[in-house]
XYZ file of C-alpha atoms in Angstrom:
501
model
C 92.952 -53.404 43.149
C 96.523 -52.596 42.865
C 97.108 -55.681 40.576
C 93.830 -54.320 37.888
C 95.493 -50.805 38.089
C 98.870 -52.185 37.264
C 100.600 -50.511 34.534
C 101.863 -53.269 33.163
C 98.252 -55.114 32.854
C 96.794 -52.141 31.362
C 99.721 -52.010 29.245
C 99.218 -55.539 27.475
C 95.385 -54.908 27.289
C 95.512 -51.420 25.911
C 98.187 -53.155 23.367
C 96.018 -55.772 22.769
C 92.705 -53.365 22.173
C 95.429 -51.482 19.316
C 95.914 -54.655 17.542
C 92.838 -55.418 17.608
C 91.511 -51.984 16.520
C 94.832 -52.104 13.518
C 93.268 -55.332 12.102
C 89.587 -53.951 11.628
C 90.492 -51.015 10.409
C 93.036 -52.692 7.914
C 90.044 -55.204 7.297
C 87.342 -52.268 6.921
C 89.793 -50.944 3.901
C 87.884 -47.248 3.985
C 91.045 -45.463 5.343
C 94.166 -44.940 3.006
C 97.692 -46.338 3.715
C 98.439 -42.614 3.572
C 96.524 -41.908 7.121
C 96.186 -45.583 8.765
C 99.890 -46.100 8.942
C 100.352 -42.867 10.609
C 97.405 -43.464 12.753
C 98.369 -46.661 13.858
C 102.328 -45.604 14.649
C 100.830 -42.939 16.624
C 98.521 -44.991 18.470
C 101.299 -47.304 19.955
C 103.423 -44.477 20.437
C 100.956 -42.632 22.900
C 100.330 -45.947 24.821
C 103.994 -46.748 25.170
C 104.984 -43.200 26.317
C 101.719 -43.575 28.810
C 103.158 -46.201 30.218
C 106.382 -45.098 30.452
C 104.806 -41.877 32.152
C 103.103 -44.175 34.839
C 106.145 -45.604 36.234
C 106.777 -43.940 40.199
C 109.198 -46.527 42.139
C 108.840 -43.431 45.403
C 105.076 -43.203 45.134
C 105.981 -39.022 44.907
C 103.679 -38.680 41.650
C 100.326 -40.203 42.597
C 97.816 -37.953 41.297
C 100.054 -37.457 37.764
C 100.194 -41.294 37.628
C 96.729 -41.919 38.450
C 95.442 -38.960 35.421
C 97.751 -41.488 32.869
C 96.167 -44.645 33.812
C 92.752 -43.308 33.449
C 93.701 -41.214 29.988
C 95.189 -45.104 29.111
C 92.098 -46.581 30.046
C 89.879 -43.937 28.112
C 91.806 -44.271 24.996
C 91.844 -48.300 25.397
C 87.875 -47.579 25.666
C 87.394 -45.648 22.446
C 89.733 -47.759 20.505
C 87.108 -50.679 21.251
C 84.019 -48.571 20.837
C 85.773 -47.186 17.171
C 86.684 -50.669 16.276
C 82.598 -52.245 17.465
C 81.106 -49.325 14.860
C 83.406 -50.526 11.840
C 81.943 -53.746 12.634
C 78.624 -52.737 12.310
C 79.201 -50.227 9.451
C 80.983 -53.231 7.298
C 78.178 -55.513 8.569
C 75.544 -53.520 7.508
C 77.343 -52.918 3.968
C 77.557 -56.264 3.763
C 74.094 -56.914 4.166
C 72.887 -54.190 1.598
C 75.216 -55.045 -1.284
C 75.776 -57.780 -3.581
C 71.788 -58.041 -4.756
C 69.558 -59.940 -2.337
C 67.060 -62.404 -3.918
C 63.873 -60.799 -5.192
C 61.001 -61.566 -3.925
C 57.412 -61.856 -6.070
C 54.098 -61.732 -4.162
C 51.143 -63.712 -5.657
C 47.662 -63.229 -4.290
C 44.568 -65.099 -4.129
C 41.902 -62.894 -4.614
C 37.917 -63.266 -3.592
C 35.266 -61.111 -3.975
C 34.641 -59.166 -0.172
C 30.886 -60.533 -0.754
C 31.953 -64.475 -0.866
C 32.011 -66.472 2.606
C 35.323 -67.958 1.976
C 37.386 -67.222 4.791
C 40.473 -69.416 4.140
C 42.705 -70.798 1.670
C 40.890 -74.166 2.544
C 37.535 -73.585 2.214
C 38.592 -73.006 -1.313
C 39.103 -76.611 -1.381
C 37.766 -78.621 -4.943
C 36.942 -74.760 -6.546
C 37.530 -73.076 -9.144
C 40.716 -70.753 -10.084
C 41.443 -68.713 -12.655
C 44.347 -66.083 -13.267
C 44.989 -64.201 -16.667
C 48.179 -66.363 -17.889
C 49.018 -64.337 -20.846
C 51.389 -62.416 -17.906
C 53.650 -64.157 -15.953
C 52.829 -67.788 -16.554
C 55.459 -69.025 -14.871
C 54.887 -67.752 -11.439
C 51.410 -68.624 -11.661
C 52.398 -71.814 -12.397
C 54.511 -71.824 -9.231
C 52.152 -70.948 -7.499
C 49.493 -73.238 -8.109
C 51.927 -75.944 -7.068
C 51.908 -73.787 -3.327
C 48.954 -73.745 -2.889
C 48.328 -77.883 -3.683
C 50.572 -78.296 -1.215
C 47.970 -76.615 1.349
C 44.741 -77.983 -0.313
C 45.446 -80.499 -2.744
C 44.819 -80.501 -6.448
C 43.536 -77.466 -8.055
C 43.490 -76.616 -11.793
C 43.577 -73.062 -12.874
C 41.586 -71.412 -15.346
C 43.721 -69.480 -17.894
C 42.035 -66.587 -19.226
C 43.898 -64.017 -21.613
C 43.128 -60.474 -19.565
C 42.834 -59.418 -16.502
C 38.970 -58.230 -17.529
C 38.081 -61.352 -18.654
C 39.716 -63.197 -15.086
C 37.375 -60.289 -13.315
C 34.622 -61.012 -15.347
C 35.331 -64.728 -14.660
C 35.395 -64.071 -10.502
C 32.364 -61.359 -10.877
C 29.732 -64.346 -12.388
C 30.987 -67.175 -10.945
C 32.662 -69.047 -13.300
C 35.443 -69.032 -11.038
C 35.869 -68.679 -7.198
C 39.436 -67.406 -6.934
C 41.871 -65.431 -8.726
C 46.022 -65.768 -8.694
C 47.432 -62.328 -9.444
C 50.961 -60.896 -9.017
C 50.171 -58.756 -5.871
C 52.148 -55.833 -8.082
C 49.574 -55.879 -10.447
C 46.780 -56.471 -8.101
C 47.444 -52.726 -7.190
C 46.308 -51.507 -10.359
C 43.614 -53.519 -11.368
C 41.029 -50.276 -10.276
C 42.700 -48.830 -13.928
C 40.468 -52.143 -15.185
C 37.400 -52.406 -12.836
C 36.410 -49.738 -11.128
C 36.558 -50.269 -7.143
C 37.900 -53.521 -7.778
C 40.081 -53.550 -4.630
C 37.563 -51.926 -2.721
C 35.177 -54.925 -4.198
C 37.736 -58.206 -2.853
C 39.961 -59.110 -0.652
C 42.979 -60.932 -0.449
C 43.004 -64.115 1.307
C 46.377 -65.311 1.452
C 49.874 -64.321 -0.112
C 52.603 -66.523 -1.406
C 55.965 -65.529 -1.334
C 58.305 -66.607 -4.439
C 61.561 -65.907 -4.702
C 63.889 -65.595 -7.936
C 67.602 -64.764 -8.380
C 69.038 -61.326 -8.269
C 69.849 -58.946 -10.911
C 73.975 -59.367 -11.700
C 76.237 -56.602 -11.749
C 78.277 -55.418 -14.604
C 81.182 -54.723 -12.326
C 82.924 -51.602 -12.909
C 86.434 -50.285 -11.269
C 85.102 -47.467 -9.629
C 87.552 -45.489 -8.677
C 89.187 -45.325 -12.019
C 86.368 -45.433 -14.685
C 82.854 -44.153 -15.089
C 79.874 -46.038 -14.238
C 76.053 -46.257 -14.317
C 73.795 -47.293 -11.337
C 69.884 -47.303 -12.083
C 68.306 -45.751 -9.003
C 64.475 -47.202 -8.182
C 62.705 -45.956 -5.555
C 59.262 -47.023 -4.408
C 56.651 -46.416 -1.935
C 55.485 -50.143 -0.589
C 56.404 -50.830 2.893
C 57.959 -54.171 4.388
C 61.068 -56.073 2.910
C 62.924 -53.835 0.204
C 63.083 -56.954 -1.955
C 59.382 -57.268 -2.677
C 58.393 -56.182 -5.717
C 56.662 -52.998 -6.431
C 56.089 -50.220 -8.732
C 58.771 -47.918 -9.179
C 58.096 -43.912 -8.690
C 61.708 -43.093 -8.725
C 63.264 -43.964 -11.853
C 67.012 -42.305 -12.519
C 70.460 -43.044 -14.433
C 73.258 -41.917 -12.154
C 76.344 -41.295 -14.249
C 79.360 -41.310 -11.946
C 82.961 -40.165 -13.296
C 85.470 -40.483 -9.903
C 88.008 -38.965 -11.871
C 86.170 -35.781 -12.950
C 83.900 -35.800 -9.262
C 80.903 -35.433 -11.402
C 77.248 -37.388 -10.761
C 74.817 -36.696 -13.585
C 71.196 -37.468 -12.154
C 69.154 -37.810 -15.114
C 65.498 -38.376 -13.905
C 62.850 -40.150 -16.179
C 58.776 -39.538 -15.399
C 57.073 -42.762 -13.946
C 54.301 -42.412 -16.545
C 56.843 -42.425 -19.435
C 55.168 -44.441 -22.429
C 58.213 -46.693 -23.299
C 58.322 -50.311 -24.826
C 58.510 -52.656 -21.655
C 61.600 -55.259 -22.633
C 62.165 -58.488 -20.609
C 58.541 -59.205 -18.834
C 57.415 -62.600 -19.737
C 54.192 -62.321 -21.823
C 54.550 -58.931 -22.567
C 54.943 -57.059 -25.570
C 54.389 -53.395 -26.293
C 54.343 -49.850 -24.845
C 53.469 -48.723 -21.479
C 54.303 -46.760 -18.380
C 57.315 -46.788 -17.229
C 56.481 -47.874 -13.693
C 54.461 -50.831 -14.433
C 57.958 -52.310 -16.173
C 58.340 -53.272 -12.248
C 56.257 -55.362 -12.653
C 58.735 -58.101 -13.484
C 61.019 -56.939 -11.168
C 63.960 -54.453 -11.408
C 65.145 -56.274 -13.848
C 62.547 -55.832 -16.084
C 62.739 -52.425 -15.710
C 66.595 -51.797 -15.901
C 66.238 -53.517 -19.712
C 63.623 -50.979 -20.278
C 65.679 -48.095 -19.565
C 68.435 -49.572 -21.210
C 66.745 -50.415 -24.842
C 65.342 -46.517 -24.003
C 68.875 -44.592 -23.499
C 71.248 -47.006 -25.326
C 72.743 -47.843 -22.551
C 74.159 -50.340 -20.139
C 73.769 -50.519 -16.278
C 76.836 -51.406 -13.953
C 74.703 -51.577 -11.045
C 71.143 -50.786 -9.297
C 70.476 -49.057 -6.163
C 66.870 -49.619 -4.726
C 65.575 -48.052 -2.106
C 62.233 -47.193 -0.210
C 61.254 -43.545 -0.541
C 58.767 -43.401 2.634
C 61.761 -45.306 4.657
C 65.289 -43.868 2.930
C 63.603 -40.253 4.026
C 64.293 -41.525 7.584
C 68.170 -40.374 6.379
C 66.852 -36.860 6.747
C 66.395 -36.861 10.579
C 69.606 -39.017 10.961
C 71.662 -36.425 9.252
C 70.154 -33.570 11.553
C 67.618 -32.432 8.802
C 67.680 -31.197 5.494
C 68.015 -27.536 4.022
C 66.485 -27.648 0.230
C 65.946 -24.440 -1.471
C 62.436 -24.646 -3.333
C 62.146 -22.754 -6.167
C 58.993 -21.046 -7.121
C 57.065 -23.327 -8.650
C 53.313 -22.738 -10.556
C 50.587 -22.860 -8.201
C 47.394 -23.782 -8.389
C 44.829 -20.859 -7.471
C 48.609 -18.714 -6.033
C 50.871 -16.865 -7.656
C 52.842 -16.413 -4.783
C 54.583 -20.037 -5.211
C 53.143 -20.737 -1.852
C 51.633 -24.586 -1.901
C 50.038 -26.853 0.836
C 51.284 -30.577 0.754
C 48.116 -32.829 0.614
C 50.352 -35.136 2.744
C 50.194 -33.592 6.594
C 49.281 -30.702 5.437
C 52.411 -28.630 5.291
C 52.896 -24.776 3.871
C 56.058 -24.602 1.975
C 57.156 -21.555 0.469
C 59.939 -20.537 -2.085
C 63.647 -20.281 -0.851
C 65.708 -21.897 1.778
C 63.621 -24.796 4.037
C 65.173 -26.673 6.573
C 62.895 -29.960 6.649
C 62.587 -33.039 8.787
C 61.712 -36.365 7.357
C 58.303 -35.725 7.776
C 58.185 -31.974 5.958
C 60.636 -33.631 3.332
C 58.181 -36.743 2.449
C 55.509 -34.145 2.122
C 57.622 -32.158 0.319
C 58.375 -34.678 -2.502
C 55.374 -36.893 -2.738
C 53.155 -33.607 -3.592
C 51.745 -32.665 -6.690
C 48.413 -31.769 -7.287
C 49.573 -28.337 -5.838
C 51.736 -27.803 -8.640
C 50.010 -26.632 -12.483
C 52.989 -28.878 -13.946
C 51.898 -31.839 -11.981
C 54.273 -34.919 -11.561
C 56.785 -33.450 -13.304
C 57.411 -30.707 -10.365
C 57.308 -33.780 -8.224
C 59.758 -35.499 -10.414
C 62.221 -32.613 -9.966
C 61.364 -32.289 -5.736
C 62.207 -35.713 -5.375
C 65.517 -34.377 -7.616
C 66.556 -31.991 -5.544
C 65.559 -33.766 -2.433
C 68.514 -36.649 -3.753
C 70.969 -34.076 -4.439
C 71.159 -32.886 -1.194
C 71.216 -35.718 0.712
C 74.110 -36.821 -1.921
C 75.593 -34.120 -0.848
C 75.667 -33.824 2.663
C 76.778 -37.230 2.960
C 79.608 -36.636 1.201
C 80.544 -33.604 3.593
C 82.435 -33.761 6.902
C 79.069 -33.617 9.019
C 78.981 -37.131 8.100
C 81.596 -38.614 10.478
C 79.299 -37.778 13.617
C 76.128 -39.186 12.369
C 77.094 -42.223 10.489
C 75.851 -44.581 13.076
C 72.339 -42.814 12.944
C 72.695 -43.083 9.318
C 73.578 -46.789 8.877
C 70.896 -47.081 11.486
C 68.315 -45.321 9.098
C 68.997 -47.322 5.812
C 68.943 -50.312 7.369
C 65.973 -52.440 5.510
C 65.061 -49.870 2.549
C 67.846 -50.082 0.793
C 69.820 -52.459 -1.446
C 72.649 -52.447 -4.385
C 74.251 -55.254 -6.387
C 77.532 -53.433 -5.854
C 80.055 -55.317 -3.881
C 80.721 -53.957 -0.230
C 84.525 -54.120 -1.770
C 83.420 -51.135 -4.190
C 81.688 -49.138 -1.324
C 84.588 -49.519 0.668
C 86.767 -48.461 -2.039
C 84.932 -45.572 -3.251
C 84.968 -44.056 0.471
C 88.459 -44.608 0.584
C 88.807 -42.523 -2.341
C 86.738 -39.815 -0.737
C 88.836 -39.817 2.525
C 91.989 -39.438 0.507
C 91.487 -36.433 -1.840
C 88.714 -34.782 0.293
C 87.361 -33.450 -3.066
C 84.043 -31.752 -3.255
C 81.486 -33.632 -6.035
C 79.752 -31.732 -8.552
C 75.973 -33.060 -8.553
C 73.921 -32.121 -11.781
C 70.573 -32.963 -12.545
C 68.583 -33.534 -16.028
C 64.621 -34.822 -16.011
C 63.526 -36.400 -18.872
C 60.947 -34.441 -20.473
C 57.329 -35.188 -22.257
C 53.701 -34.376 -23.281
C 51.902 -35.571 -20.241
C 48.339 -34.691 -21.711
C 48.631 -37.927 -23.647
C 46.534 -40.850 -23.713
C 46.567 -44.575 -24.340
C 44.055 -46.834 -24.697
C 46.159 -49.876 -24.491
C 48.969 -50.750 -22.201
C 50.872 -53.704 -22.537
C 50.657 -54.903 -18.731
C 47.091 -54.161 -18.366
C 45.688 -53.965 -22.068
C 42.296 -52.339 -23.052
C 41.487 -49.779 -20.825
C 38.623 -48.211 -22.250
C 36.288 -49.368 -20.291
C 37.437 -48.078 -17.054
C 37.668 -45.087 -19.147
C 36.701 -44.574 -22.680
C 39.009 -41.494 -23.057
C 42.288 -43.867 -22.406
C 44.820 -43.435 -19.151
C 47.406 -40.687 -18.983
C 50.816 -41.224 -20.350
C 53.549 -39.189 -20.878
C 54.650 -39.315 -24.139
C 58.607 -38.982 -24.952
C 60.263 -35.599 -26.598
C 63.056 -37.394 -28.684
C 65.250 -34.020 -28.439
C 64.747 -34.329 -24.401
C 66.334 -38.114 -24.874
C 68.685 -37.522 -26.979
C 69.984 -34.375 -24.890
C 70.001 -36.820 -21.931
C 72.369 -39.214 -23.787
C 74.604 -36.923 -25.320
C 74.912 -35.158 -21.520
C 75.622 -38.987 -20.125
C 77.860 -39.737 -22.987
C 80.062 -36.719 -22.013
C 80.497 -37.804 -18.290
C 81.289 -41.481 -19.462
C 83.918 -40.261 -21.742
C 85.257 -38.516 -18.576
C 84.932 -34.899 -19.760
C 83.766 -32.164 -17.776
C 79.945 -30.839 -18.117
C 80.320 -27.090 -16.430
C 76.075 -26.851 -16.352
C 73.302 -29.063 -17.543
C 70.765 -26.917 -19.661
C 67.361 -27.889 -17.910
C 64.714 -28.206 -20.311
């Protein structure tokens, strides 16, 4: 016992646990030279005048020897339990930056009446997909599914209708449909969904969107911020509810959050097979990247990075940074004119002013808005103000006590091409000024009474409804107010308040 209390061992292990501690930090590269060289000087120092404090040759100081082992032994402790979190916090940025693969789900479709049951008792039957869209990945995954049931040819029609028609008489037993675009097909055929089932889902995986690297620390730089709604792995494909152009200036501390409507009629740019104008969400169709060179033919702009993230799941961020206080503003009821609304999620009250909101009261919060005489666009600037906040209480000191909970909470719904380099560097920025960011917000405004009768990823929607499908059609002074506000934080000067529209 004497021997494991030995100054001298605990000495050369508490010196060891330092060094070791020193090199992940240094590694880690979040902490300026300004603070870890101090930190680590003062480190030794206390363990060296510890031990220097233990030595008693007489045995007449017990009980002040024995208190500076055990303070030796605690700090040796929390030097190994600091340096095991920077693991995991530059493991886990690791694992969410650089761009993952993407991953595109294709379904085989049957009607829920047919007594097919598996992918082989498909066997020697008829196919069919609409191959005007996405030819390629059908392609691909007709070869998957030979390699389960042999040879199968698939019928190529040139619209979704005509495919349904196709499954609805008959002429074909199965459809292959992007499972992205399977969740919209009700907008053709009424109850379709509710009319099939799915009876098995390939997975298909293409390369990840590239980053137009930035130096972030000493120039502006836009990230396109996605958000969506579909559970399971954050790479999977799905349409995009969230759709905003952060403008970041780390010289100036400003973030310009300029949000733009899901249902914004736009020309859809980069989907193979498709040509024309149509919501904005259904550009994710072909991926984020698909919908990045939307927004970017839109704003006349050019991405340096994306951030994706799942709304339902990145709301978990809430509860790990001990809640949320948001301060609703008095919004248009409808049937009140108190500003009092009831989410149709769970079923919350929420009145104007200062809320303090869980996850679960802040999901509610921005996924409503049928409450709202405005709509989606009240929803579109909830989900706004919602972001802000949690931008901003991240970047305060209440941070450093929950960032395990945090990293904890992101982990699987969320994921940037940024290198973790960048990250790294950009909180290394923040530890060494300690400035406070200004966070501004802009939302994209239109006439959301519109209709179309044609949209490019779906075509003619008339019959589902003969009055077309509700767009939102673009006000060019909202754009071009949004462009010249971005152009002024990309030239790095100062905007002192965005003019909502």
């Amino acid at each position: 016992m004497k021997k494991l209390l030995s100054r001298r061992l605990i000495l050369v292990l508490s010196l060891l646990v330092a060094i070791f501690f020193s090199f992940i930090i240094f590694e880690l590269k979040i902490l300026p030279l300004k603070y870890y060289i101090p930190l680590i000087i003062f480190i030794f120092t206390i363990l060296i005048l510890l031990y220097r404090g233990e030595k008693d040759k007489n045995n007449e100081h017990v009980i002040k020897v024995t208190v500076l082992k055990v303070i030796h032994v605690f700090i040796s402790i929390i030097l190994v339990i600091t340096s095991l979190y920077a693991i995991k916090g530059s493991s886990f940025l690791n694992s969410i930056t650089g761009g993952g693969d993407q991953t595109i789900e294709m379904d085989v479709v049957v009607l829920k009446s047919s007594p097919y049951q598996s992918l082989n008792d498909l066997t020697e039957l008829s196919f069919g997909a609409n191959t005007t869209i996405d030819a390629i990945n059908i392609n691909k995954t007709e070869t998957l599914i030979e390699e389960e049931i042999g040879n199968i040819e698939i019928q190529s029609f040139m619209t979704h209708d005509e495919t349904i028609n196709a499954l609805k008489n008959g002429t074909i037993k199965a459809m292959v449909i992007k499972s992205v675009d399977y969740e919209t097909l009700d907008d053709v055929e009424k109850d379709f969904k509710e009319n099939t089932r799915i009876l098995k889902t390939f997975e298909i995986k293409i390369p990840s969107v590239k980053a137009n690297s930035a130096k972030v620390t000493q120039e502006p730089f836009l990230i396109f911020i996605s958000g969506t709604d579909k559970r399971g792995p954050i790479s999977t494909f799905a349409l995009s509810d969230v759709n905003m152009i952060a403008a970041i200036n780390p010289k100036t501390k400003q973030v310009l959050l300029t949000s733009i409507p899901r249902d914004y009629y736009v020309d859809i740019i980069g989907m193979d097979g498709v040509s024309g104008k149509d919501k904005l969400t259904h550009s994710a169709k072909g991926g984020i990247n698909c919908t990045i060179d939307t927004v970017e033919s839109l704003m006349g702009i050019k991405f340096n990075y994306y951030a994706k993230f799942n709304f339902t799941s990145f709301l978990n961020v809430v509860d790990a940074l001990g809640g949320i206080t948001i301060d609703v503003p008095k919004y248009d009821v409808v049937g009140r004119d108190d500003g009092v609304f009831t989410t149709k999620l769970d079923k919350y009250t929420i009145e104007p002013g200062v809320n303090n909101f869980d996850s679960k009261h802040a999901l509610s919060f921005v996924r409503e808005r049928k409450a709202f005489v405005q709509g989606d666009a009240i929803r579109g600037k909830n989900q706004m103000i919602m972001i802000k906040a949690i931008i901003k209480k991240c970047c305060s000191a209440a941070i450093i006590t929950k960032l395990d909970s945090v990293i904890q909470s992101l982990e699987n719904c969320f994921e940037t091409n940024m290198e973790a380099s960048d990250i790294k560097s950009l909180i290394n920025m923040q530890i060494d000024d300690m400035s406070a960011w200004d966070v501004q917000s802009f939302r994209l405004e239109g006439d959301d009474t519109k209709r179309a009768f044609h949209l490019a990823t779906i075509g003619d929607v008339r019959k589902v409804n003969p009055r077309g499908l509700i767009i939102n059609e673009p006000y060019i002074e909202s754009l071009e107010k949004a462009k010249q506000y971005i152009q002024i934080i990309m030239e790095g000067k100062e905007i002192l308040k965005v003019k909502e529209e």
